[in-house]
Amino acid sequence: MPATLMNERDLEFLLYELFDSEGLITRERYQDHDRQTFNEVINTAKTIAEKHFLPIRQKLDTEQPTFDGTKVHIVPELKTAISAVIESGIGSATADYDLGGMQVPPIIASAAGAFLSVAGGVGMGYNMLTTANANLLQAHGSDELIDTWVKPMREGRFMGTMAMTEPGSGSGLGDLITKAVKGDDGTYRISGNKIYISGGDHDLSENIVHLVLARIQGAPKGVKGISLFVVPKFLLNDDGSIGEDNEVALAGLFHKMGGRAQTSTALSFGEKNGSVGYLVGEENCGLKYMFHMMNEARIMVGTGAAVIAVAGYQYSVDYAKNRPQGRLPSCKDPLSPMVNIIEHADVKRMLLAQKAYAEGAMALVLYGTQLSDDEHTADTEELRQHAHTLLDFLTPIIKTWPSEYGH
Amino acid sequence: MGGHGYINEHPVEMFYRDNRLNPIHEGTTGIQSLDLLTRKVPMNKMQGYKATLHEIVKTLDEAKHYSSLQPMTEQLSEALATLSTTTEAVLTAMATKNIDLALSNSVKYLELFGHVIIAWLWLKQSIVATKALAEKPHQADVHFYQGKLQAAQYFYRFELPEINVWSKLLTQTDSTSFDMQPEWF
């Protein structure tokens, strides 16, 4: 049954009636845009979603990525679909013009992304992680790191991950033991094992930029001794072309109950000589930087959950309106036509619950997304600070409420 | 969808599986709730907490102009009072009691706060819908806005009252989970 991907009337309501997204064009950053260009971005995403992702959605779920000992194999159509996103510019729509972006407001990019994530399951996760990774480096990395790694990620040539979890340290990051040793040239040698690294290996991009949390030799115990490094899968030659293998080995893939299009990997860093790592910011401040990405990732998680809830609700409504079954309790005539199940009071109750959760969650995540924009682009410093205060406070709720109630 | 939602001919079972990771990754629900109570609420003399409540009060003031929204407005005011007394009680418990005990129902606090926030956003949506209906829109939009108001009513009548159960557990520093011993499982 061809159910619509998103409730477009509701998105229009949220963007333009509940939140004044059209008013954003008065801000300098968005002065080239208007409601029409916003809708073009959303429609482009919708077209790619319907053309490239929807046809492979079930395949991505049933044919999980495999590892033959040397290479990861992913349903090949995914690469085509992701390329279509990158070529359209949607993948880095919010980025600055001079970094290859379109300076689209995040709330519009989020609405556009909703179509892609419904149609593509988590196939879009590779792009989202890359964006979050690039944003972190842009905020905390040196100019050299930005030039070397952010640009190719914005262009879609490289993809990014965040490598935090270890076999002995997941939620409790203070206990992580991946090691970093400083070399004479100012770079570090990284060695250790990481697990559950989403997008940790694949053949969708020329290179993979891992952001790795590790402990420099002699650093304090606990969370105050953790530093952040860029550890690429391949080192680069002086001219920027792909160089030597950097000893980031895939130990294996995990097989998940959901989100199957995105590889979840066990990675082994630097088993022989140590993987080359480039320090981000200052030593022992890694967790602080990672939380930059983490807060953004938490909004994305909430958004992903809200979007799934909306999609499930949409699908259920479409089904209930078209499925005849039974009669109302008041009807005693077995020869009368059956009613569509949407007429039954308890089905209406369930759909109301779905609607209340899904559209409530969607309003929440778009509100959070707008705050994440306002903290940088609102008209006055006072408004920017206010948005920052609200977003910082609400992030645990924006992440959790849709995740827990979005089903 | 009945049995049809349980089979993989329809995507909803995949949606269900896909969402199962979300309460876990990038900080579990438990960690989020500890972050909220131990950091976000007390931080900078409760600045974020107060700013959030202020936003809700602004919406309540606006909603007072619409008589049809009176029941929701009253209920959200009460919910806000419940949130305030609960917050005070939990912060007092954190300062005076065994901290592990005081934080043992933190997820219920996050759920309570989350329900108040969602109720607030439904009231905001209801204000927009009420205003739009007064402008006599075309039939499809009448249905759309009526649907908004009905979903808001559902949330307020079926969901929001749950916070009273959670508030009671929190204000009394209920120790059921805390007292449970590993050997008793």
Coordinates of C-alpha atoms in Angstrom, one line a residue:
Chain A
M1 CA 0.0 0.0 0.0
P2 CA 1.6 3.3 -1.1
A3 CA 1.3 5.3 2.2
T4 CA 2.7 8.8 2.1
L5 CA 6.1 9.1 3.7
M6 CA 5.4 12.0 6.0
N7 CA 2.2 14.0 6.8
E8 CA 3.1 17.0 4.6
R9 CA 0.2 19.1 5.9
D10 CA 1.4 18.6 9.4
L11 CA 5.0 19.5 8.5
E12 CA 3.7 22.7 6.9
F13 CA 1.8 23.4 10.1
L14 CA 4.8 22.8 12.3
L15 CA 7.2 24.8 10.1
Y16 CA 5.1 27.7 9.1
E17 CA 2.2 28.0 11.6
L18 CA 3.6 26.7 14.9
F19 CA 7.2 27.9 14.4
D20 CA 7.8 30.9 12.2
S21 CA 10.3 29.3 9.9
E22 CA 9.5 31.8 7.2
G23 CA 10.6 34.6 9.5
L24 CA 14.1 33.2 9.5
I25 CA 14.8 34.8 6.1
T26 CA 15.2 38.2 7.8
R27 CA 18.4 36.8 9.4
E28 CA 21.6 37.7 7.5
R29 CA 22.7 34.1 7.1
Y30 CA 19.4 33.1 5.4
Q31 CA 18.9 36.2 3.3
D32 CA 19.2 34.4 0.0
H33 CA 16.3 32.1 0.9
D34 CA 12.5 32.3 1.0
R35 CA 9.7 29.9 1.6
Q36 CA 10.0 28.7 -2.0
T37 CA 13.6 27.8 -1.7
F38 CA 12.8 26.1 1.7
N39 CA 10.2 24.0 0.0
E40 CA 12.5 23.2 -2.9
V41 CA 15.0 21.7 -0.4
I42 CA 12.2 19.6 1.2
N43 CA 10.8 18.5 -2.2
T44 CA 14.3 17.5 -3.4
A45 CA 14.7 15.3 -0.4
K46 CA 11.2 13.9 -0.9
T47 CA 12.0 13.1 -4.6
I48 CA 15.3 11.4 -3.7
A49 CA 13.6 9.5 -0.9
E50 CA 10.9 8.2 -3.2
K51 CA 13.2 7.4 -6.1
H52 CA 16.3 6.0 -4.4
F53 CA 15.5 5.0 -0.9
L54 CA 11.9 3.7 -0.8
P55 CA 12.5 1.0 -3.4
I56 CA 15.4 -0.5 -1.3
R57 CA 14.0 0.1 2.2
Q58 CA 13.0 -3.5 2.7
K59 CA 16.1 -4.8 1.1
L60 CA 18.3 -2.8 3.4
D61 CA 16.5 -4.3 6.3
T62 CA 16.5 -8.0 5.2
E63 CA 20.0 -8.0 3.6
Q64 CA 22.3 -6.9 6.3
P65 CA 25.9 -5.8 5.6
T66 CA 28.4 -8.7 5.5
F67 CA 32.1 -9.0 6.1
D68 CA 34.2 -11.5 4.0
G69 CA 37.3 -11.1 6.1
T70 CA 38.7 -8.3 3.9
K71 CA 35.8 -6.2 2.8
V72 CA 32.4 -5.1 3.9
H73 CA 29.5 -5.6 1.5
I74 CA 26.5 -3.4 1.6
V75 CA 23.4 -3.5 -0.7
P76 CA 25.1 -1.6 -3.6
E77 CA 22.0 0.5 -4.4
L78 CA 22.7 2.3 -1.1
K79 CA 25.8 3.9 -2.5
T80 CA 23.8 5.2 -5.4
A81 CA 21.1 6.6 -3.1
I82 CA 23.6 8.3 -0.8
S83 CA 25.4 9.7 -3.8
A84 CA 22.1 11.2 -5.0
V85 CA 21.8 12.9 -1.6
I86 CA 25.3 14.2 -1.7
E87 CA 25.0 15.5 -5.3
S88 CA 21.8 17.3 -4.5
G89 CA 23.6 19.2 -1.7
I90 CA 21.0 18.1 0.8
G91 CA 23.6 16.2 2.8
S92 CA 25.4 19.4 3.9
A93 CA 22.5 21.8 3.3
T94 CA 23.1 23.7 6.6
A95 CA 26.8 24.2 6.1
D96 CA 28.4 27.6 5.2
Y97 CA 28.6 28.5 1.5
D98 CA 32.4 28.5 1.5
L99 CA 32.4 24.9 2.9
G100 CA 30.1 23.7 0.1
G101 CA 26.9 24.1 2.0
M102 CA 23.6 26.0 1.1
Q103 CA 23.1 27.8 4.5
V104 CA 19.7 26.3 4.8
P105 CA 18.2 26.7 8.4
P106 CA 18.5 23.5 10.4
I107 CA 14.7 23.2 10.9
I108 CA 14.2 23.1 7.1
A109 CA 17.0 20.6 6.7
S110 CA 15.5 18.5 9.5
A111 CA 12.1 18.5 7.7
A112 CA 13.8 17.5 4.5
G113 CA 15.8 14.8 6.3
A114 CA 12.6 13.3 7.7
F115 CA 11.6 12.1 4.3
L116 CA 15.0 10.5 3.7
S117 CA 15.1 8.8 7.1
V118 CA 11.6 7.3 6.7
A119 CA 12.3 6.1 3.2
G120 CA 15.9 5.0 3.9
G121 CA 15.7 3.5 7.3
V122 CA 19.1 4.3 8.8
G123 CA 20.9 4.4 5.4
M124 CA 21.0 8.1 6.0
G125 CA 22.9 7.5 9.3
Y126 CA 26.2 7.6 7.5
N127 CA 25.6 11.1 6.3
M128 CA 24.3 12.3 9.7
L129 CA 27.3 11.0 11.5
T130 CA 29.6 12.6 9.0
T131 CA 27.8 16.0 9.4
A132 CA 28.1 15.8 13.2
N133 CA 31.8 14.8 12.9
A134 CA 32.5 17.7 10.6
N135 CA 30.7 20.1 12.8
L136 CA 32.7 19.1 15.8
L137 CA 36.0 19.5 14.0
Q138 CA 35.0 22.8 12.7
A139 CA 34.2 24.0 16.2
H140 CA 37.3 22.6 18.0
G141 CA 39.9 21.5 15.4
S142 CA 42.8 23.5 14.2
D143 CA 42.7 25.2 10.8
E144 CA 44.9 22.4 9.4
L145 CA 42.5 19.7 10.7
I146 CA 39.6 21.6 9.2
D147 CA 41.3 22.0 5.8
T148 CA 42.4 18.4 5.7
W149 CA 39.3 16.6 7.0
V150 CA 36.2 18.8 7.1
K151 CA 36.2 19.8 3.4
P152 CA 36.2 16.3 2.0
M153 CA 33.5 15.3 4.5
R154 CA 31.3 18.2 3.4
E155 CA 31.9 17.2 -0.2
G156 CA 30.8 13.7 0.6
R157 CA 34.1 12.1 -0.4
F158 CA 35.0 11.1 3.1
M159 CA 32.6 9.9 5.9
G160 CA 33.0 10.2 9.6
T161 CA 32.3 8.3 12.8
M162 CA 32.7 8.7 16.5
A163 CA 34.6 6.0 18.2
M164 CA 34.0 6.0 22.0
T165 CA 32.7 2.7 23.2
E166 CA 35.1 -0.1 24.2
P167 CA 34.4 -3.7 25.2
G168 CA 34.9 -2.7 28.8
S169 CA 33.6 0.8 28.7
G170 CA 30.3 1.9 27.2
S171 CA 28.0 4.2 29.3
G172 CA 30.9 4.6 31.7
L173 CA 33.5 6.3 29.4
G174 CA 35.8 7.2 32.3
D175 CA 37.1 3.6 32.2
L176 CA 38.3 3.6 28.6
I177 CA 41.8 2.3 28.0
T178 CA 42.6 3.0 24.3
K179 CA 46.1 4.4 24.4
A180 CA 47.8 7.4 22.7
V181 CA 51.5 7.9 22.6
K182 CA 53.0 11.2 21.4
G183 CA 55.6 10.9 18.6
D184 CA 58.4 13.3 17.8
D185 CA 56.5 14.8 14.9
G186 CA 53.6 16.0 17.1
T187 CA 51.2 13.3 16.0
Y188 CA 50.2 10.4 18.3
R189 CA 50.1 6.6 17.9
I190 CA 46.8 5.2 18.9
S191 CA 46.2 1.6 19.9
G192 CA 43.1 -0.2 21.4
N193 CA 39.7 -1.7 20.6
K194 CA 36.4 0.0 20.0
I195 CA 33.0 -1.6 19.6
Y196 CA 29.6 -0.5 18.3
I197 CA 31.1 2.0 16.0
S198 CA 28.4 2.9 13.6
G199 CA 29.6 3.3 10.0
G200 CA 33.0 2.1 11.2
D201 CA 33.8 0.4 7.9
H202 CA 32.1 0.3 4.5
D203 CA 32.9 1.1 0.9
L204 CA 30.6 4.1 0.6
S205 CA 33.4 6.7 0.7
E206 CA 37.1 7.1 -0.3
N207 CA 38.1 7.4 3.4
I208 CA 36.6 7.2 6.9
V209 CA 37.5 9.8 9.5
H210 CA 37.2 8.3 13.0
L211 CA 37.0 10.6 16.0
V212 CA 38.6 8.5 18.6
L213 CA 38.6 8.9 22.4
A214 CA 41.8 7.7 23.9
R215 CA 44.0 8.2 27.0
I216 CA 47.5 9.8 26.5
Q217 CA 50.2 7.9 28.5
G218 CA 50.4 9.4 32.0
A219 CA 47.0 11.2 31.7
P220 CA 44.8 11.4 34.8
K221 CA 42.4 8.5 35.5
G222 CA 38.7 8.9 34.8
V223 CA 37.0 11.4 32.4
K224 CA 39.6 14.1 33.0
G225 CA 42.3 12.1 31.2
I226 CA 40.5 11.5 27.9
S227 CA 41.7 13.2 24.7
L228 CA 40.1 13.3 21.2
F229 CA 41.9 12.3 18.0
V230 CA 41.3 12.2 14.3
V231 CA 42.3 8.8 13.2
P232 CA 41.6 8.2 9.5
K233 CA 41.2 4.8 7.9
F234 CA 43.8 5.9 5.3
L235 CA 46.5 8.5 5.7
L236 CA 46.8 11.2 3.1
N237 CA 49.7 12.0 0.8
D238 CA 51.0 15.5 0.8
D239 CA 48.8 16.3 -2.2
G240 CA 45.7 15.1 -0.3
S241 CA 45.3 11.9 -2.3
I242 CA 44.6 8.6 -0.4
G243 CA 47.8 7.2 1.0
E244 CA 48.8 4.4 3.3
D245 CA 46.6 2.1 5.4
N246 CA 46.5 3.5 8.9
E247 CA 46.1 0.2 10.8
V248 CA 42.4 0.6 11.5
A249 CA 41.3 -3.0 11.2
L250 CA 37.7 -4.3 11.1
A251 CA 37.5 -7.1 13.7
G252 CA 33.9 -7.9 12.8
L253 CA 30.3 -6.6 12.2
F254 CA 27.5 -6.8 14.8
H255 CA 24.1 -7.9 13.7
K256 CA 21.3 -5.7 14.9
M257 CA 17.6 -6.1 15.4
G258 CA 17.0 -2.8 13.6
G259 CA 18.8 0.0 11.9
R260 CA 20.4 -2.7 9.8
A261 CA 21.6 -0.6 6.8
Q262 CA 24.2 1.0 9.0
T263 CA 27.2 -1.1 9.9
S264 CA 27.9 -1.5 13.5
T265 CA 31.6 -2.5 13.9
A266 CA 34.3 -3.7 16.2
L267 CA 37.5 -1.9 15.2
S268 CA 41.0 -2.6 16.2
F269 CA 43.4 0.4 16.1
G270 CA 47.1 0.2 15.7
E271 CA 47.9 -3.5 16.3
K272 CA 51.4 -3.2 14.8
N273 CA 52.9 0.2 15.1
G274 CA 49.9 2.2 16.3
S275 CA 47.5 4.2 14.1
V276 CA 48.4 7.7 13.4
G277 CA 46.2 10.1 15.3
Y278 CA 45.9 13.9 15.2
L279 CA 45.0 15.6 18.4
V280 CA 41.8 17.7 18.4
G281 CA 42.1 20.8 20.5
E282 CA 44.0 20.3 23.8
E283 CA 45.1 17.2 25.6
N284 CA 42.7 15.8 28.2
C285 CA 39.8 17.9 26.9
G286 CA 38.4 15.2 24.6
L287 CA 35.2 14.5 26.4
K288 CA 34.2 18.2 26.4
Y289 CA 34.7 18.3 22.6
M290 CA 32.9 15.0 22.2
F291 CA 29.9 16.4 24.0
H292 CA 29.6 19.1 21.3
M293 CA 28.9 16.3 18.9
M294 CA 27.0 14.3 21.5
N295 CA 24.4 17.1 22.1
E296 CA 23.9 17.4 18.4
A297 CA 23.6 13.6 18.1
R298 CA 21.1 13.5 20.9
I299 CA 18.8 15.9 19.0
M300 CA 19.3 13.7 15.9
V301 CA 18.3 10.6 17.9
G302 CA 15.2 12.3 19.2
T303 CA 14.4 13.5 15.7
G304 CA 14.9 10.0 14.2
A305 CA 12.5 8.6 16.8
A306 CA 9.9 11.2 16.2
V307 CA 10.1 10.7 12.5
I308 CA 9.6 7.0 12.8
A309 CA 6.6 7.6 15.1
V310 CA 5.1 9.9 12.5
A311 CA 5.7 7.4 9.7
G312 CA 4.2 4.6 11.7
Y313 CA 1.2 6.7 12.5
Q314 CA 0.7 7.7 8.9
Y315 CA 0.9 4.1 7.8
S316 CA -1.5 3.0 10.4
V317 CA -4.1 5.6 9.5
D318 CA -3.9 4.8 5.8
Y319 CA -4.3 1.1 6.6
A320 CA -7.2 1.7 9.0
K321 CA -9.1 3.9 6.5
N322 CA -8.9 1.1 3.9
R323 CA -9.4 -2.1 5.8
P324 CA -13.0 -3.2 6.2
Q325 CA -13.6 -5.5 9.1
G326 CA -16.5 -6.2 11.4
R327 CA -19.4 -3.9 12.4
L328 CA -20.0 -1.5 15.2
P329 CA -21.5 -2.9 18.5
S330 CA -24.8 -1.2 17.6
C331 CA -25.2 -3.1 14.3
K332 CA -26.9 -6.5 14.5
D333 CA -27.3 -7.1 10.8
P334 CA -24.8 -9.6 9.4
L335 CA -25.8 -8.7 5.9
S336 CA -24.9 -5.0 6.3
P337 CA -21.5 -4.0 4.8
M338 CA -18.5 -4.2 7.0
V339 CA -17.0 -0.9 8.3
N340 CA -13.4 0.2 7.8
I341 CA -11.6 -0.4 11.0
I342 CA -11.1 3.3 11.6
E343 CA -14.8 3.4 12.6
H344 CA -14.1 1.2 15.6
A345 CA -13.8 3.2 18.8
D346 CA -10.8 1.4 20.2
V347 CA -8.9 1.7 16.8
K348 CA -9.6 5.4 17.0
R349 CA -8.3 5.5 20.6
M350 CA -5.0 3.8 19.4
L351 CA -4.6 6.1 16.5
L352 CA -5.3 9.1 18.7
A353 CA -2.5 7.9 21.0
Q354 CA -0.2 7.5 18.1
K355 CA -1.1 11.0 16.8
A356 CA -0.7 12.6 20.2
Y357 CA 2.7 11.0 20.7
A358 CA 4.0 11.4 17.1
E359 CA 3.0 14.9 16.4
G360 CA 3.9 16.0 20.0
A361 CA 7.3 14.5 19.5
M362 CA 7.8 16.1 16.1
A363 CA 6.9 19.5 17.6
L364 CA 9.4 18.9 20.3
V365 CA 12.3 18.0 18.1
L366 CA 11.7 20.8 15.6
Y367 CA 11.5 23.2 18.6
G368 CA 14.9 21.9 19.7
T369 CA 16.3 22.1 16.2
Q370 CA 15.2 25.7 16.0
L371 CA 16.8 26.5 19.3
S372 CA 20.1 24.9 18.0
D373 CA 19.9 27.5 15.2
D374 CA 18.8 30.4 17.4
E375 CA 21.8 30.0 19.7
H376 CA 24.0 30.9 16.7
T377 CA 21.8 33.1 14.5
A378 CA 19.1 34.8 16.6
D379 CA 19.1 38.6 16.3
T380 CA 20.6 39.6 19.6
E381 CA 23.2 38.1 22.0
E382 CA 20.5 38.0 24.7
L383 CA 18.3 35.8 22.4
R384 CA 21.2 33.6 21.4
Q385 CA 22.0 33.1 25.1
H386 CA 18.4 32.4 25.9
A387 CA 18.2 29.8 23.2
H388 CA 21.4 28.1 24.4
T389 CA 20.1 28.0 27.9
L390 CA 16.8 26.4 26.9
L391 CA 18.4 23.9 24.5
D392 CA 21.0 22.8 27.0
F393 CA 18.3 22.2 29.6
L394 CA 15.9 20.4 27.3
T395 CA 18.4 18.1 25.4
P396 CA 17.8 15.1 27.7
I397 CA 14.0 15.4 27.1
I398 CA 14.3 16.0 23.4
K399 CA 16.5 12.9 23.1
T400 CA 14.4 10.7 25.4
W401 CA 10.7 11.5 25.2
P402 CA 10.4 10.6 21.4
S403 CA 12.6 7.6 21.9
E404 CA 10.6 6.1 24.7
Y405 CA 7.1 7.1 23.4
G406 CA 7.7 6.9 19.7
H407 CA 6.3 3.5 19.1
Chain B
M1 CA -3.3 -2.7 12.1
G2 CA -3.9 -5.9 13.9
G3 CA -2.0 -8.9 12.7
H4 CA -1.0 -7.1 9.5
G5 CA 1.3 -4.8 11.6
Y6 CA 3.1 -7.9 13.0
I7 CA 4.4 -9.2 9.7
N8 CA 7.1 -7.9 7.5
E9 CA 4.8 -7.3 4.5
H10 CA 4.3 -3.9 6.1
P11 CA 7.1 -1.6 7.3
V12 CA 5.7 -0.9 10.8
E13 CA 7.4 -3.9 12.4
M14 CA 10.7 -2.5 11.0
F15 CA 9.9 0.9 12.4
Y16 CA 9.4 -0.7 15.7
R17 CA 12.7 -2.5 15.6
D18 CA 14.5 0.5 14.2
N19 CA 13.3 2.7 17.2
R20 CA 14.5 0.2 19.8
L21 CA 18.0 1.6 19.7
N22 CA 17.0 5.1 20.4
P23 CA 16.5 4.8 24.2
I24 CA 20.0 3.3 24.4
H25 CA 22.5 5.1 22.1
E26 CA 24.1 8.5 22.8
G27 CA 23.3 8.1 26.5
T28 CA 20.6 5.8 27.8
T29 CA 17.3 7.0 29.3
G30 CA 18.8 6.4 32.7
I31 CA 21.8 8.5 32.0
Q32 CA 19.7 11.3 30.5
S33 CA 17.6 11.4 33.6
L34 CA 20.6 11.6 35.9
D35 CA 22.0 14.4 33.6
L36 CA 18.7 16.2 34.0
L37 CA 18.5 16.0 37.8
T38 CA 22.2 16.3 38.8
R39 CA 23.4 18.8 36.2
K40 CA 20.7 20.5 34.1
V41 CA 18.2 21.3 36.9
P42 CA 20.6 22.8 39.5
M43 CA 23.0 24.4 37.0
N44 CA 23.5 28.2 37.2
K45 CA 21.0 28.6 40.0
M46 CA 18.4 26.6 38.1
Q47 CA 18.6 29.0 35.1
G48 CA 17.6 26.5 32.4
Y49 CA 14.8 25.1 34.6
K50 CA 13.4 28.6 35.2
A51 CA 13.7 29.7 31.6
T52 CA 11.8 26.6 30.5
L53 CA 9.0 27.1 33.0
H54 CA 8.9 30.8 31.9
E55 CA 8.3 29.7 28.3
I56 CA 5.4 27.6 29.5
V57 CA 3.9 30.4 31.5
K58 CA 4.0 32.7 28.5
T59 CA 1.9 30.2 26.5
L60 CA -0.5 29.8 29.4
D61 CA -1.0 33.6 29.4
E62 CA -1.7 33.6 25.7
A63 CA -4.1 30.6 26.0
K64 CA -6.2 32.4 28.5
H65 CA -7.7 34.5 25.7
Y66 CA -9.4 31.5 24.2
S67 CA -12.4 30.2 26.3
S68 CA -12.5 26.8 24.5
L69 CA -8.9 26.2 25.7
Q70 CA -9.8 26.9 29.3
P71 CA -9.8 23.2 30.5
M72 CA -6.4 22.6 29.0
T73 CA -5.0 25.8 30.4
E74 CA -6.1 25.0 33.9
Q75 CA -4.8 21.4 33.6
L76 CA -1.4 22.6 32.4
S77 CA -1.2 25.2 35.2
E78 CA -1.9 22.4 37.7
A79 CA 0.7 20.2 36.0
L80 CA 3.2 23.0 36.3
A81 CA 2.5 23.3 40.0
T82 CA 3.0 19.5 40.3
L83 CA 6.3 19.8 38.5
S84 CA 7.5 22.6 40.8
T85 CA 6.6 20.8 44.1
T86 CA 8.1 17.5 42.7
T87 CA 11.3 19.3 41.7
E88 CA 11.6 20.9 45.1
A89 CA 11.0 17.6 46.9
V90 CA 13.6 15.7 44.8
L91 CA 16.2 18.4 45.2
T92 CA 15.7 18.4 48.9
A93 CA 16.0 14.6 49.0
M94 CA 19.2 14.9 47.0
A95 CA 20.6 17.3 49.5
T96 CA 19.5 15.5 52.7
K97 CA 19.1 11.8 51.9
N98 CA 21.3 9.0 50.6
I99 CA 22.0 10.4 47.1
D100 CA 21.6 6.9 45.4
L101 CA 18.2 6.6 47.0
A102 CA 17.2 10.2 46.1
L103 CA 18.1 9.6 42.4
S104 CA 16.7 6.1 42.2
N105 CA 13.4 7.3 40.5
S106 CA 15.2 9.8 38.2
V107 CA 13.6 8.3 35.0
K108 CA 10.2 9.0 36.4
Y109 CA 11.2 12.6 36.9
L110 CA 12.4 12.9 33.3
E111 CA 9.1 11.3 32.1
L112 CA 7.1 13.8 34.2
F113 CA 9.0 16.7 32.8
G114 CA 8.7 15.3 29.3
H115 CA 4.9 15.0 29.7
V116 CA 4.6 18.6 30.8
I117 CA 6.7 19.7 27.9
I118 CA 4.7 17.8 25.4
A119 CA 1.5 19.0 27.0
W120 CA 2.8 22.6 26.6
L121 CA 3.6 22.0 22.9
W122 CA 0.1 20.6 22.4
L123 CA -1.4 23.7 24.0
K124 CA 0.7 25.8 21.6
Q125 CA -0.6 23.7 18.7
S126 CA -4.1 24.1 20.0
I127 CA -3.8 27.9 20.1
V128 CA -2.7 28.0 16.4
A129 CA -5.6 25.6 15.5
T130 CA -8.2 27.6 17.4
K131 CA -7.1 30.8 15.7
A132 CA -7.1 29.2 12.3
L133 CA -10.6 27.7 12.8
A134 CA -11.9 31.1 13.7
E135 CA -10.8 32.3 10.2
K136 CA -13.2 29.7 8.6
P137 CA -10.6 27.8 6.5
H138 CA -11.6 25.4 3.7
Q139 CA -13.0 22.0 4.6
A140 CA -9.8 20.0 4.5
D141 CA -8.2 22.4 6.9
V142 CA -11.2 22.4 9.2
H143 CA -10.6 18.6 9.5
F144 CA -6.9 19.1 10.0
Y145 CA -7.3 21.6 12.8
Q146 CA -10.1 19.7 14.5
G147 CA -7.7 16.7 14.5
K148 CA -5.1 18.8 16.2
L149 CA -7.6 19.8 19.0
Q150 CA -8.8 16.2 19.4
A151 CA -5.3 14.8 19.7
A152 CA -4.4 17.6 22.3
Q153 CA -7.5 16.6 24.2
Y154 CA -6.5 13.0 24.1
F155 CA -3.1 13.8 25.5
Y156 CA -4.5 16.0 28.3
R157 CA -7.2 13.5 29.3
F158 CA -5.4 10.1 28.8
E159 CA -1.7 10.9 29.2
L160 CA -1.0 14.0 31.3
P161 CA -2.8 12.7 34.5
E162 CA -0.1 10.0 34.7
I163 CA 2.3 12.6 36.1
N164 CA 0.4 12.5 39.4
V165 CA 1.4 8.8 39.9
W166 CA 5.0 9.6 39.1
S167 CA 5.0 12.8 41.3
K168 CA 3.8 10.8 44.3
L169 CA 6.6 8.2 43.9
L170 CA 9.1 11.1 43.6
T171 CA 8.0 13.3 46.4
Q172 CA 7.8 10.4 48.8
T173 CA 11.3 9.2 47.6
D174 CA 9.8 5.8 47.0
S175 CA 12.4 3.2 47.7
T176 CA 11.0 0.1 46.0
S177 CA 13.7 -0.1 43.3
F178 CA 16.4 1.1 45.6
D179 CA 15.6 -1.5 48.3
M180 CA 15.5 -4.4 45.9
Q181 CA 18.5 -6.7 46.4
P182 CA 20.4 -8.5 43.6
E183 CA 19.8 -11.8 45.4
W184 CA 16.1 -11.3 45.5
F185 CA 15.8 -11.5 41.7

